[in-house]
Amino acid sequence: MNVIETNNLTKYYGKIKGVENLTFSVKRGEIFGFLGPNGAGKTTTIRTLLGYLYPTRGTATIFGKNIIEKNVEIKKEVAYIPGDLNIYGHLTGKQFLDYFASLRNREMVLFDELLDIFEVPLQRKVKGYSKGMKQKLGIIQAFMDDPEMVIMDEPTSGLDPLLQQKFYDFILKQKKRGRTMFFSSHVLAEVDKICDRIGIIRNGELIALEDVDTLKHKRGKKIRVKIKEKPELFKGPKDSKIKDGWIEFIASDSIDSWIKKLSKFTIIDLEINDFSLEDIFIHYYEGQT
Amino acid sequence: MNDVFRFKIAIQTMKNSWKITIIVSLLFMVMAAMYAGMFPQFEESLLEMMESGFGDSFNYFPHADQMATYIGFLTIELYAIFWLLILAIILGFISASSITKEIEGKTIDLLMSNPVSRKQIVFEKFIGLIPMVLIVNFATMIAVIGITAAINESLNLGYLLLVHLISIPYFLAVISIGILISTFLDEKMKASITMIAILVGMYILYSMSLMSSGNEFLGYISINKYFDPFDVLKYGDVDIGGVFVYIIIITVCLILSMLYFEHRDIEVT
């Protein structure tokens, strides 16, 4: 079953394009990475899905419910961590969470678990919180009543690497329990690590929608090799490059034939890597102004 | 439906405003005591002034000729300016920033991620400000009763209560106008200044309407036209039509606020 389904979702701010003709779906129980550089339309997409912005054209449903007509019902099962997170400064962390718990009006089943992972000074006023503490509080409020889906707009910004790891572990655990995550980011490493599928958005348009594994597989392996002989003597594929004495090329099918060819040379150093998402990303963004 | 009537946003709005409620209440209690308390000192010179015809130059103040009576003095010094204008400005300032503040401060993003409708946010913000009106209103009334007894003047307490009862729809009308502005504008300061401009503008229009009979029509577009504390305090004379005007203002402003807020985009500011 699809949790999110959009059909030609379009948002214009007057004449300025926010996003155009987005058609994609997010499946139940997956972590969907929504990738794109700053200003590509990630936040516009999220705000439209949540009903903060009215679509200019097109439709979308969440859990089969229309995002405009059934907005309140949808929010019973969907939580949100905004990118530019702002929390009432005059409340203490506890007062804020109590307030939101009262608005959700159901049991905060994950509250204790979350508080163990993401410690925050509950008795202190939020205006005294650091950026990281606020981010943790934002995570706690989103997950505390164990919603079916959490939409996150660059949720790891402001978290130190240790906390980022704890956060990844936590959402992977949530995924195992059947929860869905919609995750926008421009940090490739994290998407690479945790997402099942990604959508790439550029200039307001969706330019790729793929499984992370297929995407990597499709792109083959990256081979870098240094030989004692002149690098020019080795005949690689057309797009192979020579850089600082290293021969660099991509093996799109099997690496076996290349290794056999290389065996005729004296190899000083050899690296074989998966094509990283970053390489794919750069590939997709090539030509963007 | 169950969720709609839990008024959690309203309760939070009340919690957020208890400090300012106490401050404004104390301010108006002190103000009431101060002005009423001044009356015995001024009574004689005021009587002289009235006899000399000096009062005529203040005819844009309603009932300026009654300045030398306790009720007239109380009405002009306390109710006409501090109550109907200054308190309206304070409450208008607070209500006009109520939703704007959340948009400008971006806290609206998280608030709206809860299962609450936008209409509900508007309505509960309004409800949440009602206790402030009631507390300031009756605290001031008690201060007036106290000081009147202290200086041995007399007031019809029933009429005084009536003044403060009619003050409720008057100030709720002010708040509803403020709420309407707060759904339209994204900047707190702009919203509050717009609100003050509207209140002062209406007050000036009403004053102008009193100056000459040719200007009388100007008064009708002012909320000050529909409530005359002097008539109520002196004669128990209530403008029922005026109370209805306030109720209509409240209803229309709230409906417009809810409809507009429901359909606007909440952009990243």
Coordinates of C-alpha atoms in Angstrom, one line a residue:
Chain A
M1 CA 0.0 0.0 0.0
N2 CA 1.2 3.5 -0.8
V3 CA 1.3 5.9 2.1
I4 CA 1.9 9.0 -0.1
E5 CA 0.7 9.3 -3.6
T6 CA 1.1 12.5 -5.7
N7 CA -0.2 13.1 -9.1
N8 CA 1.2 16.1 -11.0
L9 CA 1.5 18.0 -7.8
T10 CA 2.4 21.6 -8.7
K11 CA 2.9 24.7 -6.6
Y12 CA 3.6 28.1 -8.0
Y13 CA 4.2 31.1 -5.8
G14 CA 2.5 33.6 -8.1
K15 CA 4.6 33.3 -11.2
I16 CA 7.5 31.7 -9.5
K17 CA 7.8 27.9 -9.7
G18 CA 8.0 26.0 -6.5
V19 CA 7.5 22.5 -7.8
E20 CA 6.0 21.2 -10.9
N21 CA 4.3 18.0 -11.9
L22 CA 5.6 15.8 -9.1
T23 CA 4.3 12.3 -9.4
F24 CA 5.7 9.8 -7.0
S25 CA 4.6 7.4 -4.3
V26 CA 6.0 6.4 -0.9
K27 CA 5.4 2.8 0.2
R28 CA 4.4 1.8 3.7
G29 CA 7.3 0.9 5.8
E30 CA 10.0 2.4 3.7
I31 CA 12.5 5.2 4.3
F32 CA 12.1 7.5 1.3
G33 CA 14.9 10.0 0.7
F34 CA 14.0 13.2 -0.9
L35 CA 17.2 14.7 -2.3
G36 CA 18.1 17.9 -3.9
P37 CA 20.3 21.0 -3.5
N38 CA 19.1 24.0 -1.6
G39 CA 16.2 25.7 -3.3
A40 CA 15.3 22.7 -5.5
G41 CA 11.7 22.5 -4.0
K42 CA 12.1 20.0 -1.2
T43 CA 10.5 22.2 1.5
T44 CA 7.8 23.3 -0.9
T45 CA 6.9 19.7 -1.6
I46 CA 6.8 18.9 2.1
R47 CA 4.7 21.9 3.0
T48 CA 2.3 21.2 0.2
L49 CA 1.9 17.6 1.4
L50 CA 1.2 18.8 4.9
G51 CA -1.4 21.2 3.7
Y52 CA 0.5 24.4 4.7
L53 CA 0.5 25.4 1.0
Y54 CA -2.3 24.9 -1.4
P55 CA -1.3 23.1 -4.6
T56 CA -1.7 25.2 -7.8
R57 CA -2.5 22.0 -9.7
G58 CA -2.5 18.3 -9.2
T59 CA -3.5 16.2 -6.2
A60 CA -2.0 14.1 -3.5
T61 CA -3.2 11.7 -0.9
I62 CA -1.7 10.4 2.3
F63 CA -3.0 7.1 3.6
G64 CA -5.5 7.4 0.8
K65 CA -6.9 10.6 2.1
N66 CA -6.9 13.9 0.2
I67 CA -4.3 16.2 1.6
I68 CA -6.6 19.2 1.6
E69 CA -10.0 17.8 2.6
K70 CA -8.7 15.3 5.2
N71 CA -5.9 17.4 6.5
V72 CA -6.7 17.0 10.2
E73 CA -7.3 13.3 10.0
I74 CA -4.0 12.8 8.2
K75 CA -2.2 14.6 10.9
K76 CA -3.4 12.1 13.5
E77 CA -1.0 9.7 11.8
V78 CA 1.6 11.9 10.4
A79 CA 4.2 13.9 12.3
Y80 CA 6.6 16.5 11.0
I81 CA 10.0 17.8 11.8
P82 CA 10.5 21.2 10.1
G83 CA 13.8 22.1 8.6
D84 CA 13.8 25.5 10.2
L85 CA 12.7 24.3 13.5
N86 CA 11.2 26.9 15.9
I87 CA 9.8 26.0 19.3
Y88 CA 8.1 28.3 21.8
G89 CA 11.0 29.8 23.7
H90 CA 9.0 30.8 26.8
L91 CA 8.0 27.2 27.5
T92 CA 10.2 24.6 29.2
G93 CA 10.9 21.5 27.2
K94 CA 8.5 19.6 29.4
Q95 CA 5.7 22.3 29.1
F96 CA 6.1 22.2 25.3
L97 CA 5.9 18.4 25.1
D98 CA 3.0 18.3 27.5
Y99 CA 1.2 20.9 25.3
F100 CA 1.8 18.9 22.2
A101 CA 0.8 15.6 23.9
S102 CA -2.5 17.2 24.8
L103 CA -3.1 18.3 21.2
R104 CA -2.4 14.7 20.0
N105 CA -4.6 13.4 22.7
R106 CA -3.3 9.8 22.8
E107 CA -0.8 7.8 24.6
M108 CA 2.9 8.9 24.2
V109 CA 4.1 5.3 23.9
L110 CA 7.7 6.1 22.7
F111 CA 8.2 9.1 25.1
D112 CA 10.5 7.3 27.6
E113 CA 12.5 5.5 24.9
L114 CA 13.1 8.8 23.0
L115 CA 14.1 10.7 26.1
D116 CA 16.7 8.0 26.8
I117 CA 18.2 8.4 23.4
F118 CA 17.8 12.1 22.9
E119 CA 18.4 13.6 26.3
V120 CA 17.2 17.2 26.7
P121 CA 17.0 19.4 29.7
L122 CA 13.3 19.2 30.2
Q123 CA 13.1 21.7 33.0
R124 CA 14.9 24.4 31.1
K125 CA 13.2 27.0 28.9
V126 CA 13.5 26.3 25.2
K127 CA 15.0 29.7 24.5
G128 CA 18.1 28.5 26.5
Y129 CA 18.5 25.4 24.3
S130 CA 21.3 25.0 21.8
K131 CA 20.5 24.3 18.2
G132 CA 21.2 20.6 18.7
M133 CA 18.9 20.4 21.8
K134 CA 16.1 22.0 19.9
Q135 CA 16.6 19.5 17.1
K136 CA 16.4 16.7 19.7
L137 CA 13.2 18.2 21.1
G138 CA 11.8 18.4 17.6
I139 CA 12.6 14.7 17.1
I140 CA 11.0 13.7 20.4
Q141 CA 7.7 15.6 19.7
A142 CA 7.5 14.0 16.3
F143 CA 7.9 10.4 17.4
M144 CA 6.5 10.4 20.9
D145 CA 3.1 9.1 20.0
D146 CA 4.5 6.6 17.5
P147 CA 2.9 8.0 14.4
E148 CA 2.5 5.9 11.2
M149 CA 4.7 8.3 9.2
V150 CA 7.1 11.1 10.0
I151 CA 8.0 13.7 7.4
M152 CA 11.4 15.2 8.1
D153 CA 13.0 18.2 6.5
E154 CA 16.7 17.8 6.9
P155 CA 16.4 16.4 10.4
T156 CA 20.0 15.7 11.2
S157 CA 21.2 19.3 10.7
G158 CA 22.5 20.5 14.0
L159 CA 23.1 17.1 15.5
D160 CA 26.6 15.9 16.2
P161 CA 27.8 12.7 14.4
L162 CA 27.2 10.6 17.5
L163 CA 23.6 11.8 17.7
Q164 CA 23.1 11.4 14.0
Q165 CA 24.1 7.8 14.3
K166 CA 21.6 7.3 17.2
F167 CA 19.0 9.0 15.1
Y168 CA 19.6 6.7 12.1
D169 CA 19.4 3.7 14.4
F170 CA 16.2 4.9 15.9
I171 CA 14.5 5.5 12.5
L172 CA 15.7 2.2 11.2
K173 CA 14.1 0.6 14.2
Q174 CA 10.9 2.5 13.5
K175 CA 11.0 1.2 10.0
K176 CA 11.3 -2.4 11.2
R177 CA 8.1 -1.8 13.1
G178 CA 6.4 -0.9 9.9
R179 CA 6.5 2.9 10.2
T180 CA 7.2 5.1 7.1
M181 CA 9.7 7.9 6.9
F182 CA 9.9 10.7 4.4
F183 CA 13.2 12.2 4.7
S184 CA 14.5 15.2 2.9
S185 CA 18.2 15.8 2.8
H186 CA 21.1 17.2 0.8
V187 CA 23.6 15.1 2.8
L188 CA 24.3 12.1 0.5
A189 CA 26.1 10.0 3.0
E190 CA 23.0 9.7 5.3
V191 CA 20.7 8.9 2.4
D192 CA 23.1 6.3 1.2
K193 CA 23.1 4.8 4.6
I194 CA 19.5 4.6 5.6
C195 CA 17.1 5.2 2.6
D196 CA 15.4 2.4 0.7
R197 CA 14.4 4.6 -2.2
I198 CA 15.2 8.1 -3.3
G199 CA 13.6 10.8 -5.3
I200 CA 15.9 13.5 -6.7
I201 CA 14.4 16.9 -7.3
R202 CA 16.0 19.6 -9.4
N203 CA 14.6 23.0 -10.2
G204 CA 11.2 22.0 -8.9
E205 CA 11.0 18.8 -11.0
L206 CA 11.5 15.2 -10.1
I207 CA 14.4 13.9 -12.2
A208 CA 14.9 10.5 -10.7
L209 CA 13.0 8.0 -8.6
E210 CA 14.8 4.8 -7.8
D211 CA 15.8 2.1 -5.3
V212 CA 19.0 3.0 -3.7
D213 CA 20.5 -0.4 -4.4
T214 CA 19.4 -0.5 -8.1
L215 CA 20.7 2.9 -8.5
K216 CA 24.2 1.9 -7.2
H217 CA 24.2 -1.3 -9.1
K218 CA 23.2 0.3 -12.3
R219 CA 26.2 2.6 -12.1
G220 CA 28.7 -0.2 -11.7
K221 CA 32.1 0.1 -9.9
K222 CA 34.7 2.7 -9.8
I223 CA 38.2 1.5 -10.5
R224 CA 41.4 3.5 -9.8
V225 CA 44.7 2.0 -10.5
K226 CA 48.3 3.0 -10.6
I227 CA 50.8 1.1 -12.7
K228 CA 54.5 1.1 -13.0
E229 CA 54.4 1.5 -16.8
K230 CA 53.2 4.6 -18.6
P231 CA 49.4 5.0 -17.8
E232 CA 48.7 5.7 -21.4
L233 CA 49.7 2.2 -22.3
F234 CA 46.6 0.8 -20.6
K235 CA 43.5 1.0 -22.8
G236 CA 40.5 1.5 -20.6
P237 CA 37.0 2.3 -21.6
K238 CA 36.3 5.6 -23.5
D239 CA 35.6 7.7 -20.5
S240 CA 38.7 6.7 -18.5
K241 CA 40.8 9.4 -17.2
I242 CA 44.4 9.8 -16.1
K243 CA 44.8 11.9 -13.0
D244 CA 48.1 12.4 -11.0
G245 CA 49.3 9.1 -12.5
W246 CA 46.1 7.2 -11.5
I247 CA 44.0 5.7 -14.1
E248 CA 40.3 6.1 -13.3
F249 CA 37.4 4.5 -15.0
I250 CA 34.0 3.0 -14.4
A251 CA 33.4 -0.7 -15.0
S252 CA 29.7 -0.8 -15.9
D253 CA 29.4 -4.6 -16.3
S254 CA 31.8 -7.1 -14.9
I255 CA 35.1 -6.2 -13.3
D256 CA 36.7 -9.5 -14.3
S257 CA 37.8 -8.5 -17.8
W258 CA 39.4 -5.3 -16.5
I259 CA 41.3 -7.1 -13.8
K260 CA 42.6 -9.6 -16.4
K261 CA 43.7 -6.8 -18.7
L262 CA 45.4 -5.1 -15.8
S263 CA 47.3 -8.2 -14.9
K264 CA 49.6 -7.6 -17.8
F265 CA 50.9 -4.5 -16.1
T266 CA 52.8 -4.1 -12.8
I267 CA 50.3 -2.8 -10.4
I268 CA 51.5 -0.4 -7.7
D269 CA 48.1 0.4 -6.2
L270 CA 44.5 -0.5 -6.9
E271 CA 41.1 0.7 -5.6
I272 CA 37.7 -0.7 -6.5
N273 CA 34.7 1.1 -5.1
D274 CA 31.0 1.0 -5.3
F275 CA 29.7 3.9 -7.3
S276 CA 28.6 6.2 -4.5
L277 CA 25.4 8.0 -4.3
E278 CA 27.4 11.2 -4.5
D279 CA 28.8 10.2 -7.9
I280 CA 25.2 9.6 -9.0
F281 CA 24.1 12.8 -7.5
I282 CA 26.8 14.7 -9.3
H283 CA 25.8 12.9 -12.5
Y284 CA 22.2 14.0 -12.1
Y285 CA 23.1 17.5 -11.3
E286 CA 25.5 18.0 -14.1
G287 CA 24.6 20.9 -16.2
Q288 CA 22.6 22.6 -13.5
T289 CA 23.3 26.3 -13.3
Chain B
M1 CA -15.7 16.2 17.4
N2 CA -14.3 15.2 20.7
D3 CA -11.0 16.8 19.9
V4 CA -12.5 20.1 18.8
F5 CA -13.9 21.0 22.2
R6 CA -10.9 20.3 24.3
F7 CA -9.6 23.9 23.9
K8 CA -6.0 23.0 24.4
I9 CA -4.8 25.9 22.3
A10 CA -7.1 28.2 24.1
I11 CA -5.8 27.0 27.5
Q12 CA -2.2 27.4 26.3
T13 CA -3.0 31.0 25.1
M14 CA -4.4 31.7 28.6
K15 CA -1.3 30.3 30.2
N16 CA 0.9 32.4 28.0
S17 CA -1.0 35.6 28.9
W18 CA -1.4 35.3 32.6
K19 CA 1.6 37.6 33.3
I20 CA 0.4 40.4 31.0
T21 CA -3.2 39.9 32.4
I22 CA -2.0 40.6 35.9
I23 CA 0.2 43.6 34.8
V24 CA -2.7 45.2 32.8
S25 CA -5.2 44.5 35.6
L26 CA -2.9 46.2 38.2
L27 CA -2.2 49.1 35.8
F28 CA -5.9 49.8 35.4
M29 CA -6.7 49.3 39.0
V30 CA -4.0 51.9 39.9
M31 CA -5.2 54.2 37.1
A32 CA -8.8 53.9 38.3
A33 CA -7.9 54.6 41.9
M34 CA -5.6 57.5 40.9
Y35 CA -8.2 59.3 38.7
A36 CA -11.2 58.8 40.9
G37 CA -9.0 59.7 43.9
M38 CA -8.1 63.0 42.3
F39 CA -11.7 64.1 42.1
P40 CA -12.1 65.8 45.5
Q41 CA -9.0 67.9 44.9
F42 CA -10.3 69.1 41.5
E43 CA -14.0 69.4 42.2
E44 CA -14.0 73.1 43.1
S45 CA -11.8 74.3 40.4
L46 CA -13.7 72.2 37.9
L47 CA -17.0 73.8 39.0
E48 CA -15.4 77.3 38.4
M49 CA -14.2 76.2 35.0
M50 CA -17.6 75.0 34.0
E51 CA -19.2 78.2 35.1
S52 CA -16.7 80.3 33.1
G53 CA -17.7 78.3 29.9
F54 CA -14.3 76.8 29.6
G55 CA -15.8 73.4 29.1
D56 CA -17.2 74.4 25.7
S57 CA -13.8 74.1 24.1
F58 CA -13.8 70.4 24.9
N59 CA -17.1 69.5 23.2
Y60 CA -15.4 66.8 21.1
F61 CA -15.2 64.9 24.4
P62 CA -18.6 63.4 25.1
H63 CA -20.2 64.9 28.2
A64 CA -17.5 67.5 28.8
D65 CA -20.1 69.7 30.5
Q66 CA -20.4 67.1 33.2
M67 CA -16.7 67.3 34.2
A68 CA -17.5 68.8 37.6
T69 CA -19.7 65.9 38.7
Y70 CA -18.1 62.6 40.0
I71 CA -19.7 60.5 37.3
G72 CA -18.7 63.0 34.6
F73 CA -15.2 63.2 35.9
L74 CA -14.9 59.4 36.1
T75 CA -16.3 58.9 32.6
I76 CA -14.1 61.5 30.9
E77 CA -10.9 60.8 32.8
L78 CA -11.1 57.1 33.1
Y79 CA -13.6 55.5 30.8
A80 CA -13.5 57.7 27.7
I81 CA -9.8 57.6 27.3
F82 CA -8.1 55.0 29.4
W83 CA -10.8 52.4 29.2
L84 CA -12.3 52.7 25.7
L85 CA -9.1 53.8 23.9
I86 CA -5.9 52.8 25.8
L87 CA -7.2 49.4 27.0
A88 CA -8.6 48.7 23.6
I89 CA -5.1 49.5 22.1
I90 CA -3.4 47.2 24.6
L91 CA -5.9 44.3 23.9
G92 CA -5.8 45.1 20.2
F93 CA -2.0 45.0 20.2
I94 CA -2.0 41.6 21.9
S95 CA -4.8 40.1 19.7
A96 CA -3.3 41.4 16.5
S97 CA 0.0 39.7 17.2
S98 CA -1.6 36.4 18.4
I99 CA -1.4 34.4 15.2
T100 CA 1.1 36.7 13.4
K101 CA 3.6 36.0 16.2
E102 CA 3.4 32.3 15.4
I103 CA 3.8 32.8 11.7
E104 CA 6.7 35.2 12.1
G105 CA 8.3 33.1 14.7
K106 CA 7.6 29.9 12.6
T107 CA 6.2 28.1 15.6
I108 CA 3.0 27.8 13.5
D109 CA 4.8 25.0 11.5
L110 CA 4.9 22.7 14.5
L111 CA 1.5 23.7 15.8
M112 CA -0.1 22.9 12.5
S113 CA 1.5 19.5 12.4
N114 CA -0.9 18.5 15.1
P115 CA -4.4 17.2 14.3
V116 CA -5.9 20.7 14.7
S117 CA -7.7 22.6 11.9
R118 CA -6.7 26.1 11.0
K119 CA -10.2 27.3 11.9
Q120 CA -9.8 25.8 15.3
I121 CA -6.5 27.6 15.8
V122 CA -8.1 30.9 15.1
F123 CA -11.2 30.3 17.2
E124 CA -9.2 29.0 20.2
K125 CA -6.8 32.0 20.0
F126 CA -9.9 34.2 20.4
I127 CA -11.3 32.1 23.2
G128 CA -7.9 32.1 25.0
L129 CA -7.9 35.9 25.2
I130 CA -11.4 36.2 26.8
P131 CA -10.2 35.5 30.4
M132 CA -7.8 38.5 30.1
V133 CA -10.7 40.7 29.1
L134 CA -12.8 39.5 32.0
I135 CA -10.1 39.7 34.6
V136 CA -9.0 43.2 33.7
N137 CA -12.6 44.3 33.4
F138 CA -13.8 43.2 36.8
A139 CA -10.5 44.0 38.6
T140 CA -10.9 47.6 37.4
M141 CA -14.6 47.6 38.5
I142 CA -13.6 46.5 41.9
A143 CA -11.0 49.2 42.1
V144 CA -13.6 51.8 41.1
I145 CA -16.0 50.6 43.8
G146 CA -13.2 50.7 46.4
I147 CA -12.0 54.2 45.6
T148 CA -15.5 55.6 45.3
A149 CA -16.2 54.4 48.9
A150 CA -12.9 55.7 50.1
I151 CA -13.5 59.3 48.9
N152 CA -17.2 59.3 50.0
E153 CA -18.7 59.7 46.6
S154 CA -21.7 57.7 45.5
L155 CA -22.3 55.5 42.4
N156 CA -25.1 53.3 41.4
L157 CA -23.4 50.0 41.6
G158 CA -25.9 48.3 39.3
Y159 CA -25.1 50.9 36.7
L160 CA -21.4 50.4 37.2
L161 CA -21.8 46.7 36.8
L162 CA -23.7 47.4 33.6
V163 CA -20.8 49.5 32.3
H164 CA -18.5 46.6 32.8
L165 CA -20.9 44.1 31.4
I166 CA -21.2 46.1 28.2
S167 CA -17.4 46.5 28.2
I168 CA -17.2 42.8 27.5
P169 CA -18.7 42.8 24.0
Y170 CA -16.9 46.0 23.3
F171 CA -13.5 44.6 24.1
L172 CA -14.3 41.2 22.5
A173 CA -15.2 43.2 19.3
V174 CA -11.7 44.8 19.6
I175 CA -10.1 41.5 20.0
S176 CA -11.9 39.9 17.0
I177 CA -10.7 42.8 14.8
G178 CA -7.2 42.1 16.1
I179 CA -7.5 38.4 15.3
L180 CA -8.7 39.2 11.8
I181 CA -5.6 41.4 11.2
S182 CA -3.4 38.7 12.7
T183 CA -4.6 36.2 10.1
F184 CA -3.9 38.5 7.2
L185 CA -0.4 39.8 8.1
D186 CA 2.9 37.9 8.6
E187 CA 4.7 40.4 10.7
K188 CA 3.9 41.0 14.3
M189 CA 4.8 44.6 14.3
K190 CA 2.9 45.4 11.2
A191 CA -0.2 43.7 12.5
S192 CA 0.0 45.5 15.8
I193 CA 0.6 48.9 14.3
T194 CA -2.3 48.4 11.8
M195 CA -4.5 47.5 14.7
I196 CA -3.5 50.6 16.7
A197 CA -4.1 52.8 13.6
I198 CA -7.6 51.3 13.2
L199 CA -8.5 51.9 16.8
V200 CA -7.1 55.5 17.0
G201 CA -8.7 56.2 13.6
M202 CA -12.1 55.1 14.8
Y203 CA -11.7 57.1 18.0
I204 CA -10.8 60.3 16.0
L205 CA -13.7 59.7 13.6
Y206 CA -16.0 59.5 16.6
S207 CA -14.6 62.7 18.1
M208 CA -15.1 64.5 14.8
S209 CA -18.6 63.3 14.6
L210 CA -19.3 65.0 17.9
M211 CA -17.9 68.3 16.9
S212 CA -20.5 69.3 14.4
S213 CA -23.8 67.8 13.4
G214 CA -22.6 67.6 9.8
N215 CA -20.0 65.1 10.7
E216 CA -22.4 62.8 12.6
F217 CA -22.3 60.0 9.9
L218 CA -18.6 59.5 10.7
G219 CA -19.5 58.1 14.0
Y220 CA -21.3 55.2 12.6
I221 CA -18.1 53.5 11.4
S222 CA -16.5 53.8 14.8
I223 CA -17.0 51.2 17.5
N224 CA -16.9 54.1 20.0
K225 CA -20.3 55.3 18.8
Y226 CA -22.2 52.3 20.3
F227 CA -21.1 52.5 23.9
D228 CA -21.4 55.6 26.0
P229 CA -20.2 54.8 29.6
F230 CA -21.7 58.1 30.9
D231 CA -25.2 57.3 29.9
V232 CA -24.9 53.9 31.4
L233 CA -23.3 55.1 34.6
K234 CA -25.6 58.0 35.1
Y235 CA -28.9 56.8 33.9
G236 CA -28.5 53.1 33.4
D237 CA -29.2 53.8 29.8
V238 CA -28.0 50.9 27.6
D239 CA -27.7 51.1 23.8
I240 CA -29.1 47.6 23.1
G241 CA -28.6 48.2 19.4
G242 CA -24.9 49.0 20.1
V243 CA -24.4 45.8 21.9
F244 CA -25.8 44.0 18.9
V245 CA -23.4 45.9 16.7
Y246 CA -20.5 44.5 18.8
I247 CA -21.9 41.0 18.6
I248 CA -22.2 41.3 14.8
I249 CA -18.6 42.7 14.6
I250 CA -17.3 39.7 16.7
T251 CA -19.2 37.2 14.5
V252 CA -18.2 38.7 11.2
C253 CA -14.6 39.1 12.1
L254 CA -14.3 35.6 13.5
I255 CA -15.9 34.0 10.4
L256 CA -13.7 36.1 8.1
S257 CA -10.6 35.2 10.1
M258 CA -11.4 31.5 10.0
L259 CA -12.2 31.5 6.3
Y260 CA -9.2 33.5 5.3
F261 CA -6.8 31.6 7.5
E262 CA -8.1 28.3 6.3
H263 CA -7.4 29.2 2.7
R264 CA -4.1 31.1 2.8
D265 CA -0.7 29.6 2.3
I266 CA 1.6 29.4 5.3
E267 CA 4.9 30.2 3.6
V268 CA 8.4 30.1 5.0
T269 CA 8.9 33.7 5.9

